[in-house]
Coordinates of C-alpha atoms in Angstrom, one line a residue:
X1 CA -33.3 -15.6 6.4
X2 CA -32.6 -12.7 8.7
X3 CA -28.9 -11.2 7.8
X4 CA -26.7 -10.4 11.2
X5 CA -24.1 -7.8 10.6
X6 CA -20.7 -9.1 11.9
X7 CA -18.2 -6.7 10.2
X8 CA -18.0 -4.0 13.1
X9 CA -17.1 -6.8 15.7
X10 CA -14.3 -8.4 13.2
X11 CA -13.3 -4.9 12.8
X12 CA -12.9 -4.7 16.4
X13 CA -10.8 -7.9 16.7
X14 CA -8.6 -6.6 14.4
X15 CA -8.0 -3.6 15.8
X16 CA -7.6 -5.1 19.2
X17 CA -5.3 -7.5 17.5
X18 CA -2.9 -4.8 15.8
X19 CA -2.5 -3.0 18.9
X20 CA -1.7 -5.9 21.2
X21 CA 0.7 -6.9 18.2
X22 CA 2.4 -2.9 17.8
X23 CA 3.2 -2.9 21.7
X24 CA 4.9 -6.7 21.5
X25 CA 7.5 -5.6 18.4
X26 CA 9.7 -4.1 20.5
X27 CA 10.3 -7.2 22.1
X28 CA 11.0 -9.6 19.3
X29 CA 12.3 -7.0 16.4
X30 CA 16.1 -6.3 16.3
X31 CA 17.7 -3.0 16.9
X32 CA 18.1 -2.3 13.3
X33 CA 14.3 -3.8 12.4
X34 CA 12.9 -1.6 14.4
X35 CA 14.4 1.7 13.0
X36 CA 13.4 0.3 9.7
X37 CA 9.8 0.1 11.3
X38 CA 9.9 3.2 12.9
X39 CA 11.0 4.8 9.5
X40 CA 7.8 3.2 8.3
X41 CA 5.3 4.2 10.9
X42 CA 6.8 8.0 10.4
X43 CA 6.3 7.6 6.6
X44 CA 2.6 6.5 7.4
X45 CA 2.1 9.8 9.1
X46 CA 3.2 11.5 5.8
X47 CA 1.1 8.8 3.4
X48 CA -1.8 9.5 5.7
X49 CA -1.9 13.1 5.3
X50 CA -1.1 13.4 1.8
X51 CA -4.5 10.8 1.6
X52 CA -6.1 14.1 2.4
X53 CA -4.8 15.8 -0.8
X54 CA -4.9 12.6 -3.2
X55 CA -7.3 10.2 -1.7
X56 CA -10.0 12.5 -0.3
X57 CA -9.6 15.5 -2.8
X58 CA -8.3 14.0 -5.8
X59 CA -5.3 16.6 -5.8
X60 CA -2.2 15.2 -7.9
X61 CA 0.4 16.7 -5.6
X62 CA 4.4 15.9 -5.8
X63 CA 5.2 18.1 -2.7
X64 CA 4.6 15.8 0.3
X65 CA 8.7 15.2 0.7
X66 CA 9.0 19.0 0.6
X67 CA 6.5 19.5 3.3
X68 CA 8.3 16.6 5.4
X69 CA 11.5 18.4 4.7
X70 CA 10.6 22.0 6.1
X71 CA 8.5 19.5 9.3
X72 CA 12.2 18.2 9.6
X73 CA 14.9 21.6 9.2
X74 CA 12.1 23.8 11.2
X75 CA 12.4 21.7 14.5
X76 CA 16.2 21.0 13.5
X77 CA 17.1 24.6 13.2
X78 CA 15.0 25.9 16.7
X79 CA 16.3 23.0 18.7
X80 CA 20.2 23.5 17.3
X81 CA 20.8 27.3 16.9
X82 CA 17.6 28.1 18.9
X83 CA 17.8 25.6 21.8
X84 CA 14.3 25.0 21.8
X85 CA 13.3 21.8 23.7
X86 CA 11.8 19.3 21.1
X87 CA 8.7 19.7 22.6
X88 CA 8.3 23.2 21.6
X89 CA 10.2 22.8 18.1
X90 CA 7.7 20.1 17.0
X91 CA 4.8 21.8 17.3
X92 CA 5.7 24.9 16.0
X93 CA 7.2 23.1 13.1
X94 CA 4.3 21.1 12.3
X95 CA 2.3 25.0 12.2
X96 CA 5.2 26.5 10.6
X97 CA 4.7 24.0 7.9
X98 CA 0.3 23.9 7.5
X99 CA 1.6 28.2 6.9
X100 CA 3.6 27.3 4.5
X101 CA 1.1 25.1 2.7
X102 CA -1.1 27.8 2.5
X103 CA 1.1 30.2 1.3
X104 CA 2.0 28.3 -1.7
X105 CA -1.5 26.7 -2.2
X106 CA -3.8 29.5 -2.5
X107 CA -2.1 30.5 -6.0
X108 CA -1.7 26.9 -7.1
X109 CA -4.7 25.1 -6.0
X110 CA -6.5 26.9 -8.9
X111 CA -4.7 24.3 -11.1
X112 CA -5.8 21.2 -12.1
X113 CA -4.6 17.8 -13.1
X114 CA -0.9 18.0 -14.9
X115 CA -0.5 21.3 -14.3
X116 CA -0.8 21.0 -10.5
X117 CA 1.3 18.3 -10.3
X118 CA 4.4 20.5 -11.9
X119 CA 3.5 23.0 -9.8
X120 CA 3.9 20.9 -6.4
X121 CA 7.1 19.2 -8.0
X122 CA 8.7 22.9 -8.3
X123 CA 8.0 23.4 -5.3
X124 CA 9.4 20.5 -3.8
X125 CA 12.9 20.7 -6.5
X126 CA 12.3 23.9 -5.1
X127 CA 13.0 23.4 -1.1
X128 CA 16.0 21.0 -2.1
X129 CA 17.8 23.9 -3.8
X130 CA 16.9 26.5 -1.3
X131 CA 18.4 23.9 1.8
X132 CA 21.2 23.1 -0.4
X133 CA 22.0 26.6 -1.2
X134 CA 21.4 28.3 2.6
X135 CA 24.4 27.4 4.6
X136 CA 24.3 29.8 7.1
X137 CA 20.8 28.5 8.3
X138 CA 20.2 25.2 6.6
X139 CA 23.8 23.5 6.7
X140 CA 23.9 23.3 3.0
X141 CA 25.1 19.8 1.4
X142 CA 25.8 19.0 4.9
X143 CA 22.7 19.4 6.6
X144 CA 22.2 19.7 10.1
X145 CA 23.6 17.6 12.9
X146 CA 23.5 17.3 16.4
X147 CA 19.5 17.4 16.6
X148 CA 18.6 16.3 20.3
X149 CA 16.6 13.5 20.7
X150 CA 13.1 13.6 22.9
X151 CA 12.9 13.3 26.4
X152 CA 11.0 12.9 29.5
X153 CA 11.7 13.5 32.9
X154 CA 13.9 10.8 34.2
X155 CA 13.1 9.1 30.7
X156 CA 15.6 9.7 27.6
X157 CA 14.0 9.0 24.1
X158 CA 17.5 8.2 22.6
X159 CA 17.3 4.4 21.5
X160 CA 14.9 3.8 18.5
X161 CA 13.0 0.8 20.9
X162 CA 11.6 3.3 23.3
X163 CA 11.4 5.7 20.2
X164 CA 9.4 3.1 18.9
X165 CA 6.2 4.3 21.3
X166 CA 6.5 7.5 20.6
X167 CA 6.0 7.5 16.8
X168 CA 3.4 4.2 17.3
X169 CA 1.4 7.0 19.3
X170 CA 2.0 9.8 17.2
X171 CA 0.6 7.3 14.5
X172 CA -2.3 6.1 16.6
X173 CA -3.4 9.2 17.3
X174 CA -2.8 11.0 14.1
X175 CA -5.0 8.0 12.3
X176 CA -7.6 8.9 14.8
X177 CA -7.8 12.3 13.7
X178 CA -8.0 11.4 10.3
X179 CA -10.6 9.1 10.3
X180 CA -12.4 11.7 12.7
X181 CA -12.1 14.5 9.7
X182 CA -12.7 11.5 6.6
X183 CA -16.2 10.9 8.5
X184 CA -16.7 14.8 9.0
X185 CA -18.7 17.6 6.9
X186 CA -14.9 18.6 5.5
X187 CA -14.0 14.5 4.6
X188 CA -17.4 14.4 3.3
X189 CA -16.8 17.8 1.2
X190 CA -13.5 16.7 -0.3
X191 CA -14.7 13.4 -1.5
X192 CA -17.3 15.2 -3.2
X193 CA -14.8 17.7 -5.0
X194 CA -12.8 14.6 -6.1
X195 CA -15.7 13.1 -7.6
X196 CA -17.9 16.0 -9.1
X197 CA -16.3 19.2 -8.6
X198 CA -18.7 21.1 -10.8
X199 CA -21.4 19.8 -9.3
X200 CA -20.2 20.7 -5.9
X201 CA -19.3 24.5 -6.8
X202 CA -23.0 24.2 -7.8
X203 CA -24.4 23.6 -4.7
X204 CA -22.1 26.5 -3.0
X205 CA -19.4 24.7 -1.8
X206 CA -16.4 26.5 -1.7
X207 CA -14.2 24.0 -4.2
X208 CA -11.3 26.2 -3.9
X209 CA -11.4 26.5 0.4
X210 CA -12.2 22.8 0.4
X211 CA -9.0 22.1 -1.9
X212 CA -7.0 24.5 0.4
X213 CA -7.8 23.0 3.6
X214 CA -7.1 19.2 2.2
X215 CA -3.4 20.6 1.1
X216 CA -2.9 22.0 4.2
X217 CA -4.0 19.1 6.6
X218 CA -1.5 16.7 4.2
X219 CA 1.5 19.6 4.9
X220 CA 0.5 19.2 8.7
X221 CA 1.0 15.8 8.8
X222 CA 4.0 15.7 6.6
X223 CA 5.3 18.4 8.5
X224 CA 5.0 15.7 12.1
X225 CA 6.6 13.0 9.9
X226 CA 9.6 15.5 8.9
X227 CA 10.1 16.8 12.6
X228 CA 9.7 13.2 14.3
X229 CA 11.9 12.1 11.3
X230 CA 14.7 14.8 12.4
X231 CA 14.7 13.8 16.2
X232 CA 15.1 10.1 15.2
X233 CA 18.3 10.6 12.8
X234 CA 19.4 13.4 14.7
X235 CA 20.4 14.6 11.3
X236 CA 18.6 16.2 8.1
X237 CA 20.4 17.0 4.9
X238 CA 18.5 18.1 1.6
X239 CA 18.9 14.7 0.0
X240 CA 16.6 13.0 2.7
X241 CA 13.6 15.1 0.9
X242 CA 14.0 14.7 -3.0
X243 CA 11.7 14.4 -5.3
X244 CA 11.9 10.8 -5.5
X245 CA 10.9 10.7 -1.4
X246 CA 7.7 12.3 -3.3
X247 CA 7.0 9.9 -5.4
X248 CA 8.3 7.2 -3.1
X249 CA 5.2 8.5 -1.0
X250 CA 2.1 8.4 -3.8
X251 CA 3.6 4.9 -4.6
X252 CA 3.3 4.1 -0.8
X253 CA -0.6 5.4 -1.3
X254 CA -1.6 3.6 -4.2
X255 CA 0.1 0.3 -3.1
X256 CA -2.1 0.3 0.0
X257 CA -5.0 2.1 -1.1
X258 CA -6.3 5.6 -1.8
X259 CA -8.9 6.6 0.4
X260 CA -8.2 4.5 3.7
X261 CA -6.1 5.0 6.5
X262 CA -5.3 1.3 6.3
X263 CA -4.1 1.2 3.2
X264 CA -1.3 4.2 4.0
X265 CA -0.2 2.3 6.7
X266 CA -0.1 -0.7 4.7
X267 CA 1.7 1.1 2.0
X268 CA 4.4 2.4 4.4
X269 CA 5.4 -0.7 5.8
X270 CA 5.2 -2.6 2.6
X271 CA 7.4 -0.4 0.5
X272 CA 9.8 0.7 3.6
X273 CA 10.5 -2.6 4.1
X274 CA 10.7 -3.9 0.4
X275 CA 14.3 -2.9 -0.3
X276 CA 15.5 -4.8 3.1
X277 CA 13.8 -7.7 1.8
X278 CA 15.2 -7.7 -1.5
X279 CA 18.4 -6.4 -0.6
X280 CA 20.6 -9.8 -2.1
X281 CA 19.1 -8.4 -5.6
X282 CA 20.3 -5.4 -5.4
X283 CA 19.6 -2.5 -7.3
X284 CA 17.2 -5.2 -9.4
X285 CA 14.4 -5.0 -6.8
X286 CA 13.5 -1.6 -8.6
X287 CA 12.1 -4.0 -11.1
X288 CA 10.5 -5.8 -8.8
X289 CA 9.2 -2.7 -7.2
X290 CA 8.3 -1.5 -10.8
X291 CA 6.2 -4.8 -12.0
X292 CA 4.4 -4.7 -8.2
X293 CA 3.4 -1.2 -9.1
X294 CA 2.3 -2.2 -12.4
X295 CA 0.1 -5.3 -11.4
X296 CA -1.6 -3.5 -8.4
X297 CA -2.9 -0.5 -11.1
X298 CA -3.7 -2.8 -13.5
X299 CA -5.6 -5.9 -11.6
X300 CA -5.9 -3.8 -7.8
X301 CA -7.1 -0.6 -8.6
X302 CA -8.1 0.4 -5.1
X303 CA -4.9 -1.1 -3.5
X304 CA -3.9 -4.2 -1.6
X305 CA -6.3 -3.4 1.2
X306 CA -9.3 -4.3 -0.9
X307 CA -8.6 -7.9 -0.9
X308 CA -9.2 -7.3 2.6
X309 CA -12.5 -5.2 2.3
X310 CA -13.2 -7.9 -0.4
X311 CA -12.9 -11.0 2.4
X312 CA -15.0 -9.0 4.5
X313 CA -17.7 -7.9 2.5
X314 CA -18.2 -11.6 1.4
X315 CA -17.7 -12.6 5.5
X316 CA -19.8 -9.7 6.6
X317 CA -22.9 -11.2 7.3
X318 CA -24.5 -14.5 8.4
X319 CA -27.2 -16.1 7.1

């Protein structure tokens, strides 16, 4: 019998669904939930991006928490010592910090595997010691303080509820892009890297270009997450970037699922909120944490979010 297709409206129930669902939270999450949340929606910005790197391109990179970290001390620093409105600060840092991506990657993206992956973790041990060690610009150990929150006319951004829209938006619309770019000639180009690169160099794509511009669009979108980050906490210090935010970040990717915009989001929520859930265990939930790492690699491969896809390839038509 005649098969009818069913997944694209069920996708757009879903949507619909989340986005009724994102604008109601405010209502019904406490004042503390909903910094949690907004912590997680601004770590899906970052998880999103470094999809680009990871998911798309296959790039084993341990420098997302560095790139969040200049996002976050670029618009500190012009909107403390500069006086920049926010506005201005925000997108300048989230340039500032695609520059700096390139700078670094054009000598490193000729790497592979391991050896990329030390190279992106120097960099990031790197921007710790440099923010710890810079006082005069950075704050040192004691970071920066005083960062103004957002605004609008008649409007102050300073409670996280209303900074709730904000970084929902800036998540919207950054998800948006990427899905824009993952269905693009470039999305197409860096899945191809990650799966053949040899074969792609062979039919005269530029590997190395393609590499570049996946690094730089995950430093971009770190580099929002850092700067929305700063005027949320209206502080940044160097420990709010280590390492361990790095890997904090890939485990937020694989959780969810490489390869989907879903899945970071997932990811996000699912790890940011973990430790709040567990917190009567204490520092045992990193076992927890640890085994739910373990069983996803081992029996989820592709993340949580293809039990979903699973569901809906078996629902996705009618016979």
């Amino acid at each position: 019998m005649m098969r009818l297709p069913v997944a694209l409206p069920m996708a757009v129930i879903a949507s619909c669904a989340v986005f009724a669902l994102a604008l109601l939270l405010p209502a019904v999450v406490s004042g503390y939930g909903i910094r949690i949340l907004n912590l997680a929606l601004i770590s899906a910005i970052a998880v999103i991006g470094l999809n680009f790197a990871f998911g798309y391109a296959g790039l084993i990179t341990l420098a997302q928490a560095g790139f969040v970290g200049c996002g976050a001390y670029i618009t500190a620093i012009l909107s403390t010592m500069v006086g920049l409105s926010p506005w201005l600060s925000i997108p300048i840092a989230v340039v500032g910090t695609g520059v700096i991506s390139l700078a670094i990657g054009l000598p490193i993206l000729r790497l592979k595997g391991h050896y990329l992956a030390l190279a992106t973790l120097g960099f990031n041990v790197s921007f710790v010691i440099v923010a710890t060690n810079w006082k005069s610009v950075m704050g040192g150990t004691d970071g920066i303080s005083s960062i103004p929150p957002l605004a609008l006319p008649g409007w102050p951004i300073a409670n996280d509820h209303r900074y709730y829209y904000v970084v929902w938006f800036a998540l919207a619309l950054t998800s948006w892009c990427a899905w824009r770019i993952r269905v693009s000639h470039l999305g197409l180009a860096m899945i191809a890297v990650r799966d053949d690169e040899i074969a792609t160099g062979a039919a005269s794509v530029g590997v190395t270009r393609i590499k570049l511009q996946a690094f730089a669009l995950s430093a971009i979108y770190a580099g929002l997450a850092g700067a929305l980050f700063a005027h949320m906490a209206n502080f940044v210090a160097p420990d709010d970037f280590a390492l361990s935010h790095s890997i904090v970040y890939l485990a937020m990717l694989i959780i969810g699922g490489e390869g989907s915009i879903a899945g970071s989001i997932t990811g996000s929520v699912i790890v940011t909120f973990m430790p709040e859930l567990m917190r009567d265990l204490g520092t045992a939930y990193l076992i927890v944490f640890g085994g739910l790492m373990l069983v996803i690699l081992i029996f989820l491969p592709k993340g949580l979010l293809s039990l979903v896809n699973l569901r809906l390839g078996r629902a996705g038509t009618l016979r």
